[in-house]
Coordinates of C-alpha atoms and ligand atoms in Angstrom, one line a residue:
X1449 CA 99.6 -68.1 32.5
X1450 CA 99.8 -69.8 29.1
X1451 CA 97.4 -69.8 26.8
X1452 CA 95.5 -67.7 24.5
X1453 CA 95.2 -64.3 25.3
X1454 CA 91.8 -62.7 25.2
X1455 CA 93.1 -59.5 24.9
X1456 CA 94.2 -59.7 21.7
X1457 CA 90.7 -61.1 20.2
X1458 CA 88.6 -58.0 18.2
X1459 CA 85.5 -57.6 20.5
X1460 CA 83.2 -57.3 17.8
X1461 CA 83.0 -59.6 14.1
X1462 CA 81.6 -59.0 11.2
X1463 CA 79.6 -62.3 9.6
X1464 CA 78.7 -62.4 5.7
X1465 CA 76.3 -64.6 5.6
X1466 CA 76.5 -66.7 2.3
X1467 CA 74.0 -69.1 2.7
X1468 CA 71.6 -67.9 -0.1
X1469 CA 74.6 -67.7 -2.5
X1470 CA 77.2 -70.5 -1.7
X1471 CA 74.8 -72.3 0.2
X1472 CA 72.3 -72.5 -2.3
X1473 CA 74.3 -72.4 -5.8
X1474 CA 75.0 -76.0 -5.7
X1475 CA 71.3 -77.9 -4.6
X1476 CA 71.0 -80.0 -7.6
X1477 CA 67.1 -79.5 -7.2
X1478 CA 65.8 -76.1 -8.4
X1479 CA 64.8 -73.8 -4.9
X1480 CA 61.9 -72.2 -5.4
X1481 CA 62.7 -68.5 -5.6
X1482 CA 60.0 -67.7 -2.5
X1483 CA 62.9 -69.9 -0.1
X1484 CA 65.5 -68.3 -1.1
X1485 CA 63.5 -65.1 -0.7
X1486 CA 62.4 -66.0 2.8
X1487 CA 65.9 -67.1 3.3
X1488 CA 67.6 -64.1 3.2
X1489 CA 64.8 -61.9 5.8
X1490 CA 65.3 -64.8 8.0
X1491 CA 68.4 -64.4 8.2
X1492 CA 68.2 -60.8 8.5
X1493 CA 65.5 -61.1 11.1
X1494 CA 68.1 -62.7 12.7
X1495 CA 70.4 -60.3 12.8
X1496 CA 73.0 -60.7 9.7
X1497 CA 73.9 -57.2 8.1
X1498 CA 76.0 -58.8 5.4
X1499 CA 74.5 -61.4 3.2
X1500 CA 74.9 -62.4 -0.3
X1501 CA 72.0 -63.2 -2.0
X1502 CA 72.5 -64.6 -5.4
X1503 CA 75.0 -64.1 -8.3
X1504 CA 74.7 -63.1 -11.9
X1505 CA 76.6 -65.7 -13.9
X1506 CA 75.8 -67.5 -16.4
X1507 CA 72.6 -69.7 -15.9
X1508 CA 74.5 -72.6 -18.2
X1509 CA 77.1 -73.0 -15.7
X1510 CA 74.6 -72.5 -12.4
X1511 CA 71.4 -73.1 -13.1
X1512 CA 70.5 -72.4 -9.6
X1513 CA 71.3 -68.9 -9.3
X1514 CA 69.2 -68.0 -12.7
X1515 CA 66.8 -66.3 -10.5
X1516 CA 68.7 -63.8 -9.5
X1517 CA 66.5 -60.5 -10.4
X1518 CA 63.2 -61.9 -9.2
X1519 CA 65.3 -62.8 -5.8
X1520 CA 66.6 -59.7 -5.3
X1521 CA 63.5 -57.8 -6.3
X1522 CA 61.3 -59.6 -3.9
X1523 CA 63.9 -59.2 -0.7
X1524 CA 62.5 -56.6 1.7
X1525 CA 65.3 -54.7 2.4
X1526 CA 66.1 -53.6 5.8
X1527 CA 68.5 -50.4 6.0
X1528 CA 71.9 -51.4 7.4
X1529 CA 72.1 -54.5 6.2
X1530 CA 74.9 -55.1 3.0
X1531 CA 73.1 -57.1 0.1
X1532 CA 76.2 -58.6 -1.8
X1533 CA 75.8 -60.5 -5.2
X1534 CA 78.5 -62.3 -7.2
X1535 CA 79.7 -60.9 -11.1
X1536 CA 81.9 -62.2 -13.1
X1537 CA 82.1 -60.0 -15.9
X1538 CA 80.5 -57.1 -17.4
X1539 CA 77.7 -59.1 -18.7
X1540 CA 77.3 -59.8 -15.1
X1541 CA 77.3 -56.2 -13.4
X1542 CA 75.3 -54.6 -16.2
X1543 CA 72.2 -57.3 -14.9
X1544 CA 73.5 -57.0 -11.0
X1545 CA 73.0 -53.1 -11.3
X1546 CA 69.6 -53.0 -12.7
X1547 CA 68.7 -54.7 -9.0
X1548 CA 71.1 -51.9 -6.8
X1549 CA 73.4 -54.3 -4.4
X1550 CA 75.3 -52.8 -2.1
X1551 CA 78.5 -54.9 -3.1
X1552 CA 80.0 -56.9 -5.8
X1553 CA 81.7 -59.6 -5.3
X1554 CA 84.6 -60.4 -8.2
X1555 CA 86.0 -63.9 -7.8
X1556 CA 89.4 -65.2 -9.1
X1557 CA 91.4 -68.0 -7.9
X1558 CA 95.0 -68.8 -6.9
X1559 CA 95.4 -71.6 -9.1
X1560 CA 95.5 -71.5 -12.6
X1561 CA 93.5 -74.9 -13.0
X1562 CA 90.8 -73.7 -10.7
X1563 CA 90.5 -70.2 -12.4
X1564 CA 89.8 -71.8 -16.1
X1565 CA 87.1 -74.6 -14.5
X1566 CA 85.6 -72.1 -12.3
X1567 CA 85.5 -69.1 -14.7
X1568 CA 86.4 -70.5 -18.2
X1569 CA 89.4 -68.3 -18.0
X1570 CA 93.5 -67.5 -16.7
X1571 CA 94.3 -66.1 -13.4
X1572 CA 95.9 -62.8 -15.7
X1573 CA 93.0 -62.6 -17.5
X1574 CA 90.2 -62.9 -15.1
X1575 CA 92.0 -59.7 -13.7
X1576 CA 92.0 -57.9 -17.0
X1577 CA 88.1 -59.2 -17.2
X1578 CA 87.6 -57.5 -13.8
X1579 CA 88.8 -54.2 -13.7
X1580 CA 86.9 -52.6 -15.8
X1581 CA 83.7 -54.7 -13.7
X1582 CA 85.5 -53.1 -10.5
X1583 CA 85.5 -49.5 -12.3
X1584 CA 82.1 -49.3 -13.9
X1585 CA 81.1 -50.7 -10.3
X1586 CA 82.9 -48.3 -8.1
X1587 CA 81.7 -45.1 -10.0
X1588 CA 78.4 -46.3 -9.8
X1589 CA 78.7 -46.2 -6.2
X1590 CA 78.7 -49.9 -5.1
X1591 CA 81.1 -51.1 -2.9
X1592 CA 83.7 -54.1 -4.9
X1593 CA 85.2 -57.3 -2.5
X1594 CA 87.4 -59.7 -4.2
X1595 CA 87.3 -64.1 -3.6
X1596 CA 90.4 -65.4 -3.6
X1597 CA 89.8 -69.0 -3.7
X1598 CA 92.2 -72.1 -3.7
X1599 CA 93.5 -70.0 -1.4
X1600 CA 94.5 -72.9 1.2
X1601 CA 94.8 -75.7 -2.0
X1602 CA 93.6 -76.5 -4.8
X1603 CA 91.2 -79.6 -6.2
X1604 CA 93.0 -80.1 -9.1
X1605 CA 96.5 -78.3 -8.3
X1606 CA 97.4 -79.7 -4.6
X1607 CA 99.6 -77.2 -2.5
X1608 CA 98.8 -73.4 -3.1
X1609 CA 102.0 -71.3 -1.7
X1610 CA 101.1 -68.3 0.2
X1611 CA 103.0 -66.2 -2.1
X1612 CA 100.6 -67.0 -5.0
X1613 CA 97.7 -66.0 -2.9
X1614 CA 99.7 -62.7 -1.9
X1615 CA 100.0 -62.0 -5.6
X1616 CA 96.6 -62.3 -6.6
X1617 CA 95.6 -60.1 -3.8
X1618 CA 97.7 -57.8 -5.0
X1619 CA 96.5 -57.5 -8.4
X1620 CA 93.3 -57.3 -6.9
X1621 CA 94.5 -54.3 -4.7
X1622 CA 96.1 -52.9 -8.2
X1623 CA 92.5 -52.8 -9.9
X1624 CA 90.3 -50.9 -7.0
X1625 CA 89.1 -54.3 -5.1
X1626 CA 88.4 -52.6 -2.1
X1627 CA 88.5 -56.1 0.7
X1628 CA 89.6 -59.5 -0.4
X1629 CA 88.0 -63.0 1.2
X1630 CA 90.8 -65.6 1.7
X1631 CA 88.7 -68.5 0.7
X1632 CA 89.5 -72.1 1.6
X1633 CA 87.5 -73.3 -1.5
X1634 CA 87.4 -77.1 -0.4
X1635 CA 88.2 -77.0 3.3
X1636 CA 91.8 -78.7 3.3
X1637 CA 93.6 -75.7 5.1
X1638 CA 95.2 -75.8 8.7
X1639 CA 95.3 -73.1 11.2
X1640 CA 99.2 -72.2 10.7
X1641 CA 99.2 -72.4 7.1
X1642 CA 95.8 -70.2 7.3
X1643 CA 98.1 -67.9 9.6
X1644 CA 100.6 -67.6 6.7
X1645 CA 98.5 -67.0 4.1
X1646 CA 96.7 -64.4 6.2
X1647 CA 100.2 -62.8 7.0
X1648 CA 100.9 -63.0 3.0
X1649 CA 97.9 -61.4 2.1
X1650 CA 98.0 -58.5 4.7
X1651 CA 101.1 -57.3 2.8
X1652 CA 98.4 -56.1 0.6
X1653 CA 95.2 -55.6 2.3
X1654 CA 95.0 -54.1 6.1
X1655 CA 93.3 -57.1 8.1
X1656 CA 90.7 -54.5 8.9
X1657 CA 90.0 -55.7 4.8
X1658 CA 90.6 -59.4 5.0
X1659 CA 87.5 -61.7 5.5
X1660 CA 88.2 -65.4 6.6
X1661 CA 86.0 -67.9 4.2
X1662 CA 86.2 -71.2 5.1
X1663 CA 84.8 -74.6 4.1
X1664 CA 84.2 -77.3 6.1
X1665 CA 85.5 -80.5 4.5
X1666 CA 87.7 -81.6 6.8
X1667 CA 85.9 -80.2 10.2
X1668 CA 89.2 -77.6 10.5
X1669 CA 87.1 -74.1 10.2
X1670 CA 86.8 -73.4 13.4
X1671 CA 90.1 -73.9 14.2
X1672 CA 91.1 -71.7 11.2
X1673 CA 88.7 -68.8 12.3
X1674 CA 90.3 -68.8 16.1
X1675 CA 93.7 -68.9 14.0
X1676 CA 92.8 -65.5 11.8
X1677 CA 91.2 -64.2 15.0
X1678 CA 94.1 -63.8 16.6
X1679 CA 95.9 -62.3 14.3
X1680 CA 93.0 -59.5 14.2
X1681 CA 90.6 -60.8 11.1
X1682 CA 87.2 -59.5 12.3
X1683 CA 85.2 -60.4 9.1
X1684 CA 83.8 -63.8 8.6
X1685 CA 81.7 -65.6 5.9
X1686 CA 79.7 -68.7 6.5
X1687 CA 76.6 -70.5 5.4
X1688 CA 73.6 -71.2 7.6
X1689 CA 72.8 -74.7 8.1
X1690 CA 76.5 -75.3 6.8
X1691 CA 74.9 -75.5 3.5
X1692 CA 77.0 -75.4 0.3
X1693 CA 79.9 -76.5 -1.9
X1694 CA 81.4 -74.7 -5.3
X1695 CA 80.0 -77.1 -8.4
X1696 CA 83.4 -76.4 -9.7
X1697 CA 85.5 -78.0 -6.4
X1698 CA 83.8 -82.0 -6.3
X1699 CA 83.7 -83.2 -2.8
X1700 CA 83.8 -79.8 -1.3
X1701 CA 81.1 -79.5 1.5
X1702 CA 79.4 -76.0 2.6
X1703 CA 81.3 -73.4 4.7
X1704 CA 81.5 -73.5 8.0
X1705 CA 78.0 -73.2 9.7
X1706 CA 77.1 -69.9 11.0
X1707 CA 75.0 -71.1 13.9
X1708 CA 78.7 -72.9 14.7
X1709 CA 80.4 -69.8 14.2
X1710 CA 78.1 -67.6 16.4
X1711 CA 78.3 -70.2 18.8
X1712 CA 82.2 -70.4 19.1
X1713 CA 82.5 -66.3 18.9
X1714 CA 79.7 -65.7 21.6
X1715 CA 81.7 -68.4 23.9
X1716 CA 84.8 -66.1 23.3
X1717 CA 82.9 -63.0 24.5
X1718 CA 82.7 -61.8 20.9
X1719 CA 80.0 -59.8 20.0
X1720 CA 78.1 -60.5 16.2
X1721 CA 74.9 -58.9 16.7
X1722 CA 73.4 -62.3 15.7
X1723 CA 70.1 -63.9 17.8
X1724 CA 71.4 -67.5 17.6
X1725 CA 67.7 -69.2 18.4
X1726 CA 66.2 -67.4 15.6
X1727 CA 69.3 -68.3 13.6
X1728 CA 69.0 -71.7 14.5
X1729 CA 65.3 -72.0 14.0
X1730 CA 66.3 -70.3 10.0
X1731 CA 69.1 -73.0 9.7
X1732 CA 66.4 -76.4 10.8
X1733 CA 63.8 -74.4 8.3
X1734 CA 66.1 -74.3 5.3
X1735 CA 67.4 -78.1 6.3
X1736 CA 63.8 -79.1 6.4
X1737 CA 62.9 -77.3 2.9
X1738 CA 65.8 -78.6 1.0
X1739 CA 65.1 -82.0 2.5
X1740 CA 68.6 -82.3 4.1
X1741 CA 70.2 -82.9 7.1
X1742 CA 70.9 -79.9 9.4
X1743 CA 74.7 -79.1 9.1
X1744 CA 74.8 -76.9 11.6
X1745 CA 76.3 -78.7 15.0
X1746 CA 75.6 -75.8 17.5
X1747 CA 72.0 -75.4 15.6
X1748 CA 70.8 -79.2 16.2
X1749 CA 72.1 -78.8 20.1
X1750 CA 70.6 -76.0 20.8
X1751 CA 67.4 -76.5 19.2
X1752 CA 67.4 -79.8 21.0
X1753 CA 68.0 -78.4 24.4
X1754 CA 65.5 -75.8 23.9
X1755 CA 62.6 -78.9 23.0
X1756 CA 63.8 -80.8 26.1
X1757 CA 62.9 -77.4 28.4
X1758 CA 59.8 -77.2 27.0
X1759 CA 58.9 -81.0 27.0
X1760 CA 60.2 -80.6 30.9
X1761 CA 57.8 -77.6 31.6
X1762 CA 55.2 -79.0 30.1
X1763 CA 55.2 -82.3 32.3
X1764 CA 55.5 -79.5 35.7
Ligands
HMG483 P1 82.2 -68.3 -20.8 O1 81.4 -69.5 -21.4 O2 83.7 -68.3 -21.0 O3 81.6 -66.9 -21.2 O4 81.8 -68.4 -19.2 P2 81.3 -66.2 -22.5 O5 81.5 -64.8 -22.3 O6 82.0 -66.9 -23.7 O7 79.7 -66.4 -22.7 C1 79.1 -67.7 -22.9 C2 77.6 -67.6 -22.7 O8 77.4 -67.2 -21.3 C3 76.9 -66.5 -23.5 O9 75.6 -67.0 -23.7 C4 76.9 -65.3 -22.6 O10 75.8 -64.4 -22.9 C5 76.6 -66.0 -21.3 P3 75.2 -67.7 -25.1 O11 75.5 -66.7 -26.2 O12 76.0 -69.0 -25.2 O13 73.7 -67.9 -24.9 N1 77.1 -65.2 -20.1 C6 76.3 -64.8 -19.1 N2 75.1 -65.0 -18.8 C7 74.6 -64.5 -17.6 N3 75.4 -63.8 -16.8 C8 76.7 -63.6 -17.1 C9 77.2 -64.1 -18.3 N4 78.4 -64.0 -18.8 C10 78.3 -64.7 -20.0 N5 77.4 -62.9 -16.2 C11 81.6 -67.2 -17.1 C12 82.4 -67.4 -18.4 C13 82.4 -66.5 -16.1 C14 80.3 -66.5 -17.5 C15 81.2 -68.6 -16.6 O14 82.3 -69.4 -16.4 C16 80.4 -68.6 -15.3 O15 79.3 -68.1 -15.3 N6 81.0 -69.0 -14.2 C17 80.4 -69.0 -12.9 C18 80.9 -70.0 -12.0 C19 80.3 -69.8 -10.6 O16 79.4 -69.2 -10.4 N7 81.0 -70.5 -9.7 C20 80.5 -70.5 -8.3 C21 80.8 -69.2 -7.6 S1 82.5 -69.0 -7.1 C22 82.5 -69.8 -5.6 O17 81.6 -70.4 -5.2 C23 83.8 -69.6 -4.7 C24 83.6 -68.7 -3.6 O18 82.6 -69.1 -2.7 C25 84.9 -68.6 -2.8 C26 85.4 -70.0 -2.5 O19 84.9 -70.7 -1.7 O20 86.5 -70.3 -3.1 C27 83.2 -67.3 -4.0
MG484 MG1 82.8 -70.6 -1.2

């Protein structure tokens, strides 16, 4: 039989949930700090053990994640779940410590033109900036994953060859960065070329350490996370709701909804640990509190079947 071969599909994944972070970083209204708060133990309530819940850059450049200790301070922490926070710099991880994440998360880029608009800085020397950020980090006992964004194309470059992507995870494997996220930034890539830049990458990261993170933009994330499934990526990143976009990549919607996500792997017979009702019911609550429309197309279904059945019983 043709076709895709089960088989070969992990039959567990691993979801970073990056709603609070990437899904919040960009809302041009300030979030009160008490949603995000109740964001993130929804979401764990839910069942996500990864999520990142804020980063500590600076607040000139995102004035939406200047909150970041009294977030992370107010979170009730459940044990097993991963809290994961953004640094760019020392500055950054000095602050990020004084709140105990799990993880840091470094972030460089691809492309050159990407790295100085995202990070004020070159592609060589946003590594130099973060080794000793991955050092100080690693010897104070918190775990160090690595964005590589542009990763599928660039806003301002165009075409990003796989190689370029290959290389930055190598440097990023050559500093201590323990798992790498191949980020599709602004949503343009395609399943093969997301194949090839997965195969490129795994030259220096076992795919056990290679996260998919894809945006949305042009409805092809799905079809890029059945593309890195079966070629054994396991760990996934998306944004509840489908909230998001990087202020530094114009026109780049939110990463692919996790109720979408859960949706397609539960339909593959993949397990994620993840109650998709109560994720839903998190993803209409944020939509509703940020006064936008929900995202998330498996959310709005299945919250909409669910209100039919009970309309139904009602009337018996
Ligand atoms: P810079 O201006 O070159 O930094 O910015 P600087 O070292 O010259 O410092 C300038 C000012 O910023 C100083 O303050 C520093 O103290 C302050 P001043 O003296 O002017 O009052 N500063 C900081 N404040 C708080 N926390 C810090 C910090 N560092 C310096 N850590 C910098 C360089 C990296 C700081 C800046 O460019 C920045 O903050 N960029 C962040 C951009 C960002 O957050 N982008 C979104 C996240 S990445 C993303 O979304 C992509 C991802 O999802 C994957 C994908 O989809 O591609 C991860
Ligand atoms: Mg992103």
């Amino acid at each position: 039989m043709n076709g895709m071969d089960v088989a070969h599909l992990p039959a567990r994944v691993r979801i970073v949930e990056v709603g609070p972070r990437d899904g919040l970083q960009n809302e041009p209204q300030p979030v009160p700090t008490e949603v995000k708060v109740e964001l993130v133990q929804r979401l764990q309530a839910a069942g996500l053990r990864e999520i990142e819940v804020t980063s500590y850059v600076s607040p000139k450049w995102v004035p939406q994640m200047a909150d970041n200790h009294a977030v992370m301070a107010a979170v009730q922490r459940q044990p097993g779940v991963r809290y994961a926070v953004l640094v760019p710099n020392l500055k950054g991880l000095q602050a990020a410590l004084a709140d105990r994440p799990d993880e840091i998360v470094v972030f460089g880029a691809a492309s050159e033109a990407f790295s100085q608009r995202n990070i004020n800085c070159s592609i060589a020397e946003s590594i130099e900036r973060f080794a000793p950020v991955v050092e100080a980090a690693r010897a104070a006992g918190v775990a160090v994953r690595g964005a590589i964004s542009c990763a599928l194309g660039c806003p301002y470059e165009g075409d990003v060859p796989a190689a370029r992507v290959a290389e930055v995870a190598q440097r990023f494997k050559a500093i201590g960065v323990q798992r790498v996220d191949v980020a599709d930034t602004i949503g343009v890539g395609t399943p093969l070329k997301v194949q090839r830049v997965i195969a490129a990458v795994a030259q220096h990261y076992d795919l056990d350490h290679v996260s998919g993170h894809f945006h949305d933009t042009y409805g092809q994330a799905l079809a890029n996370t059945l593309a890195a499934l079966q070629m054994g990526v396991w760990n996934f990143q998306s944004s509840v709701a489908g909230l998001g976009g990087c202020p530094y990549a114009r026109g780049a919607t939110g990463n692919v909804a996790t109720e979408d996500l859960v949706y397609l792997l539960h339909g593959l017979g993949i397990d994620t640990g993840v109650d998709l009702r109560a994720l839903a019911e998190t993803g209409a609550w944020i939509s509703a509190r940020l006064g936008r429309p929900n995202g998330a197309r498996a959310g709005r279904a299945l919250l909409a079947r669910c209100a039919a059945e009970t309309a139904a019983a009602s009337e018996r």
